[in-house]
Structures are given as C-alpha cells and as structure tokens.
Short mmCIF file of C-alpha atoms in Angstrom, two decimals:
data_model
loop_
_atom_site.label_atom_id
_atom_site.label_comp_id
_atom_site.label_asym_id
_atom_site.label_seq_id
_atom_site.Cartn_x
_atom_site.Cartn_y
_atom_site.Cartn_z
CA MET A 1 -0.15 0.36 0.19
CA VAL A 2 1.16 3.55 -0.93
CA PRO A 3 1.69 6.23 1.65
CA SER A 4 -1.75 8.39 2.02
CA SER A 5 1.18 11.00 2.04
CA HIS A 6 2.57 10.26 -1.52
CA ARG A 7 -1.54 11.06 -3.53
CA ARG A 8 -2.26 14.34 -4.87
CA PRO A 9 -5.32 15.97 -3.66
CA ALA A 10 -8.45 15.79 -6.36
CA ARG A 11 -11.49 17.81 -4.03
CA GLY A 12 -10.71 21.42 -5.24
CA ARG A 13 -10.82 19.32 -8.41
CA ARG A 14 -14.02 17.58 -8.38
CA THR A 15 -15.71 21.32 -6.83
CA VAL A 16 -14.58 22.81 -10.50
CA LEU A 17 -16.87 19.84 -12.37
CA VAL A 18 -19.71 20.28 -10.05
CA SER A 19 -20.53 23.94 -11.60
CA ALA A 20 -18.94 22.35 -14.70
CA VAL A 21 -22.08 19.75 -14.56
CA ALA A 22 -24.43 23.30 -14.62
CA ALA A 23 -22.86 25.28 -17.31
CA ALA A 24 -23.00 21.58 -20.22
CA ALA A 25 -24.53 17.82 -20.56
CA VAL A 26 -22.24 17.36 -22.52
CA GLY A 27 -18.78 18.97 -20.87
CA LEU A 28 -20.08 16.33 -17.66
CA LEU A 29 -18.21 13.05 -19.67
CA ALA A 30 -14.83 15.52 -19.82
CA ALA A 31 -14.66 16.53 -16.38
CA LEU A 32 -15.63 13.42 -14.85
CA VAL A 33 -11.96 12.11 -16.43
CA VAL A 34 -10.12 15.92 -16.43
CA ALA A 35 -11.43 14.68 -11.87
CA PHE A 36 -11.43 10.44 -12.28
CA VAL A 37 -8.16 10.08 -14.15
CA PRO A 38 -5.04 12.76 -13.21
CA ASP A 39 -6.00 10.87 -9.89
CA GLY A 40 -5.70 7.51 -10.31
CA GLY A 41 -3.28 8.58 -11.71
CA SER A 42 -1.10 10.21 -9.52
CA HIS A 43 -1.40 7.64 -7.50
CA ALA A 44 0.75 5.51 -9.74
CA ALA A 45 3.35 7.98 -10.40
CA GLY A 46 3.62 7.26 -6.57
CA ALA A 47 3.57 4.06 -6.28
CA ALA A 48 6.38 4.20 -8.94
CA ALA A 49 8.40 6.79 -6.96
CA THR A 50 8.35 5.43 -3.35
CA PRO A 51 10.69 2.68 -2.62
CA SER A 52 9.51 -0.53 -1.15
CA VAL A 53 10.43 -1.37 1.96
CA SER A 54 12.13 -4.09 0.93
CA ALA A 55 14.59 -2.92 -1.35
CA ARG A 56 16.73 -1.42 1.00
CA PRO A 57 20.04 0.45 -0.97
CA SER A 58 22.86 -2.08 -0.18
CA VAL A 59 26.26 -0.48 1.33
CA PRO A 60 29.69 -1.68 -0.63
CA PRO A 61 31.84 -3.63 1.85
CA THR A 62 34.94 -1.79 3.07
CA ALA A 63 37.81 -3.99 1.37
CA PRO A 64 39.74 -5.16 4.41
CA ALA A 65 43.31 -3.13 5.53
CA ARG A 66 46.06 -4.16 3.79
CA ARG A 67 48.58 -5.74 6.85
CA GLN A 68 51.62 -3.78 7.20
CA ALA A 69 54.82 -6.05 6.48
CA THR A 70 55.80 -6.90 10.41
CA ALA A 71 59.82 -7.18 11.20
CA SER A 72 60.82 -10.26 12.86
CA ALA A 73 60.95 -10.11 16.91
CA ALA A 74 65.42 -9.91 16.64
CA PRO A 75 67.06 -9.08 13.21
CA ALA A 76 69.98 -10.21 11.62
CA PRO A 77 72.45 -6.78 11.53
CA VAL A 78 72.08 -5.21 7.59
CA PRO A 79 75.18 -6.47 5.71
CA LYS A 80 77.73 -3.24 4.85
CA ARG A 81 80.43 -2.79 2.86
CA THR A 82 82.94 -2.33 4.86
CA ALA A 83 86.60 -0.98 4.74
CA ALA A 84 89.46 -3.01 4.70
CA PRO A 85 90.84 -1.72 8.10
CA SER A 86 93.75 0.33 8.53
CA ALA A 87 97.54 -1.11 8.31
CA SER A 88 98.45 0.66 11.73
CA ALA A 89 96.09 -2.20 13.40
CA ARG A 90 97.44 -4.43 15.63
CA PRO A 91 96.35 -7.58 15.01
CA SER A 92 96.39 -10.41 17.15
CA SER A 93 98.92 -13.33 16.74
CA PRO A 94 95.86 -16.91 17.16
CA ARG A 95 97.93 -19.36 17.28
CA ALA A 96 96.91 -21.93 14.23
CA SER A 97 96.52 -25.84 13.38
CA ALA A 98 96.07 -28.40 10.81
CA ALA A 99 93.70 -30.67 11.58
CA GLY A 100 94.69 -34.15 9.70
CA ALA A 101 97.44 -33.91 7.25
CA PRO A 102 96.85 -31.83 3.94
CA ARG A 103 95.27 -33.85 1.06
CA ALA A 104 98.28 -35.10 -1.88
CA ALA A 105 97.16 -32.89 -4.38
CA SER A 106 94.78 -35.60 -6.31
CA GLY A 107 92.52 -33.12 -8.49
CA ALA A 108 89.53 -34.06 -6.79
CA ALA A 109 87.16 -31.44 -4.99
CA PRO A 110 84.07 -32.87 -3.73
CA LEU A 111 83.19 -30.15 -2.02
CA ALA A 112 83.18 -27.81 -4.96
CA GLY A 113 80.16 -25.55 -6.61
CA ARG A 114 79.64 -24.91 -9.59
CA ILE A 115 83.80 -24.15 -10.30
CA ALA A 116 85.55 -27.38 -9.50
CA PRO A 117 89.13 -28.26 -10.67
CA GLY A 118 90.05 -29.49 -13.69
CA VAL A 119 87.61 -27.74 -15.69
CA THR A 120 87.64 -25.46 -18.62
CA HIS A 121 84.87 -23.44 -19.15
CA SER A 122 84.90 -21.50 -22.99
CA SER A 123 82.97 -18.12 -22.58
CA VAL A 124 83.38 -14.26 -22.76
CA ALA A 125 84.99 -11.46 -21.00
CA THR A 126 84.12 -8.16 -20.52
CA HIS A 127 85.34 -5.47 -17.89
CA TYR A 128 84.28 -2.48 -15.87
CA ASP A 129 86.15 -0.07 -13.35
CA ALA A 130 87.09 -1.27 -10.04
CA GLY A 131 87.87 0.44 -8.41
CA ASP A 132 89.54 0.23 -4.88
CA GLY A 133 88.99 -3.56 -5.22
CA ASP A 134 86.37 -4.19 -2.88
CA GLY A 135 83.05 -5.55 -4.71
CA ALA A 136 80.01 -8.19 -3.24
CA CYS A 137 82.47 -10.36 -1.40
CA LEU A 138 83.43 -7.74 0.72
CA TYR A 139 86.62 -8.54 0.58
CA GLY A 140 87.30 -4.84 1.32
CA PRO A 141 90.09 -1.78 -1.43
CA SER A 142 92.86 -3.68 -2.27
CA PRO A 143 95.92 -2.16 -4.10
CA ASP A 144 96.25 -5.61 -6.90
CA LEU A 145 93.36 -5.26 -9.26
CA MET A 146 93.90 -7.62 -10.93
CA ILE A 147 90.56 -9.26 -9.73
CA ALA A 148 87.20 -10.16 -11.46
CA ALA A 149 83.38 -9.78 -11.20
CA MET A 150 82.03 -13.78 -11.76
CA ASN A 151 78.44 -14.14 -13.35
CA HIS A 152 75.56 -14.61 -11.13
CA THR A 153 75.00 -18.21 -11.12
CA ASP A 154 78.63 -19.31 -11.26
CA TYR A 155 79.12 -16.42 -8.49
CA GLU A 156 76.73 -19.05 -6.58
CA ALA A 157 75.36 -17.23 -4.32
CA SER A 158 79.17 -16.16 -3.17
CA LYS A 159 81.04 -20.22 -3.11
CA ALA A 160 83.40 -18.54 -5.80
CA CYS A 161 84.43 -15.46 -3.74
CA GLY A 162 88.44 -15.91 -3.41
CA ALA A 163 88.65 -18.48 -5.46
CA TYR A 164 91.10 -18.17 -8.30
CA LEU A 165 90.77 -18.25 -12.33
CA SER A 166 93.79 -18.26 -14.80
CA VAL A 167 92.36 -16.92 -17.52
CA ARG A 168 92.76 -17.40 -21.86
CA ALA A 169 91.98 -15.27 -24.88
CA ALA A 170 91.96 -16.31 -28.17
CA GLY A 171 95.55 -15.12 -29.60
CA GLY A 172 96.83 -17.20 -26.29
CA ALA A 173 97.08 -14.34 -23.67
CA SER A 174 96.96 -14.60 -20.29
CA VAL A 175 95.72 -13.91 -16.91
CA THR A 176 95.68 -14.41 -13.50
CA VAL A 177 92.06 -12.83 -11.59
CA ARG A 178 91.13 -13.29 -7.81
CA VAL A 179 87.22 -13.82 -7.60
CA THR A 180 86.09 -10.65 -5.49
CA ASN A 181 82.74 -9.50 -6.82
CA GLU A 182 79.25 -10.81 -8.72
CA CYS A 183 77.79 -9.36 -12.41
CA PRO A 184 74.63 -10.66 -12.36
CA GLU A 185 73.36 -8.96 -15.23
CA CYS A 186 76.24 -11.63 -17.17
CA ALA A 187 75.37 -14.88 -18.88
CA PRO A 188 76.41 -17.65 -17.50
CA GLY A 189 80.36 -18.92 -18.31
CA GLN A 190 80.73 -14.91 -19.07
CA LEU A 191 83.64 -12.68 -17.31
CA ASP A 192 83.41 -8.65 -16.28
CA LEU A 193 87.42 -8.71 -16.23
CA SER A 194 88.64 -4.76 -13.67
CA GLU A 195 90.11 -3.35 -16.65
CA GLN A 196 93.61 -3.64 -15.78
CA ALA A 197 93.20 -7.61 -15.48
CA PHE A 198 91.18 -7.42 -19.54
CA ALA A 199 94.32 -5.50 -21.23
CA LYS A 200 96.56 -8.48 -19.68
CA LEU A 201 94.49 -9.92 -22.40
CA THR A 202 94.10 -6.83 -25.68
CA ALA A 203 93.83 -3.01 -25.82
CA LEU A 204 89.99 -2.13 -23.58
CA SER A 205 88.43 -1.27 -27.03
CA ALA A 206 87.18 -4.70 -28.09
CA GLY A 207 85.46 -4.49 -24.77
CA ARG A 208 84.04 -7.91 -25.65
CA ILE A 209 86.31 -11.41 -26.65
CA PRO A 210 85.98 -14.68 -26.59
CA VAL A 211 88.19 -16.85 -23.33
CA SER A 212 88.53 -20.02 -21.87
CA TRP A 213 89.11 -19.98 -17.76
CA SER A 214 89.72 -22.47 -15.38
CA LEU A 215 89.74 -22.41 -11.53
CA LEU A 216 93.29 -22.24 -10.29
CA SER A 217 95.52 -23.69 -6.92
CA PRO A 218 97.91 -20.56 -6.92
CA GLY A 219 101.79 -20.62 -5.35
CA THR A 220 100.40 -17.99 -2.89
CA SER A 221 102.60 -17.60 0.39
CA GLY A 222 100.41 -15.38 1.52
CA THR A 223 98.12 -17.37 5.42
CA VAL A 224 94.56 -16.29 5.86
CA SER A 225 93.52 -14.19 7.28
CA ILE A 226 89.78 -14.21 9.18
CA ARG A 227 87.46 -11.13 9.53
CA TYR A 228 84.88 -10.59 12.79
CA LYS A 229 81.77 -8.43 10.59
CA THR A 230 80.58 -4.47 12.08
CA GLY A 231 77.80 -5.30 15.10
CA SER A 232 79.47 -8.86 16.12
CA SER A 233 80.26 -9.31 19.94
CA ARG A 234 79.02 -12.27 21.87
CA ASN A 235 75.39 -12.51 20.97
CA TRP A 236 75.83 -12.25 17.61
CA CYS A 237 78.95 -12.41 14.64
CA GLY A 238 79.94 -12.57 11.06
CA ILE A 239 82.80 -14.01 10.26
CA GLN A 240 84.87 -13.81 7.30
CA ALA A 241 87.59 -15.60 5.95
CA ILE A 242 90.07 -14.43 3.34
CA GLY A 243 92.86 -14.70 1.15
CA HIS A 244 92.36 -18.82 1.06
CA ARG A 245 94.28 -20.56 -1.77
CA ASN A 246 91.13 -23.06 -2.52
CA PRO A 247 87.50 -21.48 -2.39
CA LEU A 248 86.21 -21.87 0.80
CA ALA A 249 83.82 -24.58 1.43
CA ARG A 250 82.59 -24.40 4.88
CA LEU A 251 82.92 -22.47 8.41
CA GLU A 252 82.30 -23.58 11.57
CA VAL A 253 82.19 -22.74 15.30
CA GLY A 254 83.59 -24.90 17.62
CA THR A 255 80.57 -25.65 20.86
CA GLY A 256 82.50 -26.86 23.26
CA THR A 257 81.10 -30.66 22.64
CA GLY A 258 81.38 -30.66 18.32
CA TRP A 259 81.42 -28.50 15.51
CA ARG A 260 78.63 -26.42 14.38
CA PRO A 261 78.13 -25.58 10.82
CA LEU A 262 77.11 -21.36 9.91
CA THR A 263 75.40 -20.05 7.25
CA ARG A 264 77.38 -18.74 4.17
CA THR A 265 75.89 -15.16 3.22
CA ASP A 266 75.96 -13.85 -0.93
CA TYR A 267 78.25 -11.14 0.57
CA ASP A 268 80.75 -14.26 1.58
CA TYR A 269 80.17 -13.79 5.44
CA PHE A 270 79.26 -16.77 7.97
CA LEU A 271 76.30 -15.55 10.32
CA SER A 272 75.85 -17.56 14.03
CA GLU A 273 72.52 -15.41 14.52
CA ASP A 274 72.63 -17.03 18.04
CA GLY A 275 76.37 -15.92 19.18
CA THR A 276 76.79 -20.05 19.48
CA GLY A 277 80.96 -20.27 19.05
CA CYS A 278 81.36 -16.38 18.13
CA GLY A 279 85.12 -15.27 19.12
CA GLY A 280 85.76 -19.32 20.05
CA PRO A 281 88.12 -21.57 18.28
CA LEU A 282 87.39 -21.56 13.83
CA ARG A 283 87.31 -24.36 12.17
CA LEU A 284 87.69 -23.79 7.90
CA THR A 285 87.56 -25.97 4.69
CA ASP A 286 88.11 -25.48 1.24
CA ILE A 287 87.07 -28.10 -2.05
CA TYR A 288 88.99 -31.06 -1.52
CA GLY A 289 88.51 -31.51 2.18
CA GLU A 290 91.28 -30.15 3.68
CA ARG A 291 90.36 -28.73 7.40
CA LEU A 292 92.49 -26.44 9.05
CA THR A 293 91.54 -25.37 12.85
CA VAL A 294 92.53 -22.32 14.21
CA ASP A 295 92.43 -20.72 17.44
CA GLY A 296 92.91 -17.57 19.74
CA ILE A 297 90.29 -15.20 17.72
CA ALA A 298 89.20 -12.17 19.00
CA ILE A 299 86.18 -10.70 18.68
CA ARG A 300 87.50 -7.07 17.04
CA PRO A 301 85.37 -6.10 14.20
CA ASP A 302 86.32 -4.93 10.40
CA THR A 303 89.53 -5.92 11.49
CA VAL A 304 91.66 -8.43 9.79
CA GLN A 305 93.43 -10.90 11.94
CA PRO A 306 96.04 -12.70 10.07
CA THR A 307 96.61 -17.09 11.06
CA ARG A 308 99.49 -19.32 10.89
CA VAL A 309 97.68 -22.06 8.42
CA GLN A 310 96.80 -22.09 4.51
CA PHE A 311 95.80 -24.33 2.72
CA ALA A 312 98.10 -27.14 0.37
CA ARG A 313 98.04 -26.22 -3.40
CA HIS A 314 96.60 -28.20 -6.23
#
C-alpha cells in the first residue's frame, strides 16, 4: 500500500467539475475524466516513486585493510660494505693448527660447487671499472686489481668468492685473477674483468672477447686471515675468511661438544645468529676437503687478523 502522503489531493478539482455540469451536459463527461483519471495517474506515479520497504540500498563492503610487513623480533644486522682495516691496526697472533695432514693434490674436489678443478669454461670476458677493488664479496679495498666479477650463476651465492682463475684469450695471452665481485647481468660462464686484468689480454677498446677459464690453486706464500663483521659480539657475529688459496666450502665454530657449520651469506660472511662460537675456535674446509683449525681469534669487528695456516696447493 502506498502511504496517503504520496497521493495527489483532488478535492478542489471535483468542486470545479460540479459547476461545469450546470453549464453543459456534454462537458460533464470530460470533467469527470479530468477529475478521476489524473488522480489515478497520480497514484500510479506515487507508487512508482515510493521505494518498497524491503528494497534497501546496498552498502558496498569495506575493503579489508592491508596487513603491514612485520619485522622479526630479532633482525639480523644489515650487511654493509666495510673498508679494509688501516695498516696501523695491530692484529692479534692467533694459534693455528691443521686438523690432519693435508690431502695430496689429487685434483678431486668433493665439496666444489659450479667452479670445480679440471673443468675449462669457454665463454666471453668483458671489463669494468673496479675502482678500489672492493666488491660483492666485501673483501674491502685492495691495491691488487687483478680481479674479476663472476656471473650470477657461477657466483653461486658467494661460493666463488676468493677463487683464483686462469683466464686465456683466443690469441694466447693469459692472466690470473681472483673473484671479488659479482656480475648479476652477466650470462652463465661470463667473466667481467677489471680493466687492469682485461688489458693483459687485449686492448680495452675490444670490449668483449672470447676466453677460456679454469680454477687455479696458486703458489701464494700468504696465509688465511679472519675478519669479524661490524656489529659482531658474543651474542651475534659474522665471520669471514680472506686469502684462502682454494675456494672455501665451509666455516664451522667450536661449541665445546663439537663443530657447528655456520650459514653462508651471498656477501661471503658466515653468520652465527645466536652467538654460538663467536670468539671461539674456527674450522675452515676447502673444496678438496682439507680442514684447518684456528684458535685465538678475538672478536675485533672489521679488523683483519692473520693466521698461520694455508690450504695445500692442488
């Protein structure tokens, strides 16, 4: 039923029609039509204009608020590019010993990743401005710019860091480089050499040349060094090995009841998130399976501390 308030009043119109009957009989019919038909039409219009009680306008649902990213309760320190320690910093003199006799140079490397000994890679080499020699491996500035950035695939989340490579151009020229950086945009197998290293093979204007390269175990006379990352303490630490002759496969910390391997990052630090082993003995293992145990390395963040050990040559 349509409410009466929506009907149009017709009393005044009917009074006018009664007067019209006295004037002419013919006009009576027309007056009645005028009096009643518009009123009925008004009712229909009123019914159409009046919304049904059950027809409620729909309310668009409110979109749920987006959940914000929640930080973990104990976030690990963000890795930062760190500079090499100054020459005036006096490193401690750690005690070091080899755990077992070094393996003979058999060429087998059971712990090798994509870069394995005895494998020659045929690819291309490009060059880049290496600046002070620092790179993704976070070794810090270095005067030795015979270095290379490894393609993302063979970089293998920093497993290639510190590897020595023998690179040979098609014309016969060769150069030995150390991997200190990553080239994310390079194709698998590709090397991005420092300008200084590339110039040993050909003119820089060549830009891109075919090369072959393979893993090298150099005759270095240096020893391995250890560096604790900035922010390291007894509660959390990042540990890095520098100057190893062969690619490093594992870094473990002593727990008092055994050895615990640490997680390797893509910037070549091994992390102890809960502080286990920070400041204690370390055990390093290369891709050939040789193990070196190092004691006496104090937690001295961002300081290179030399040891007395080095992996065997292969």
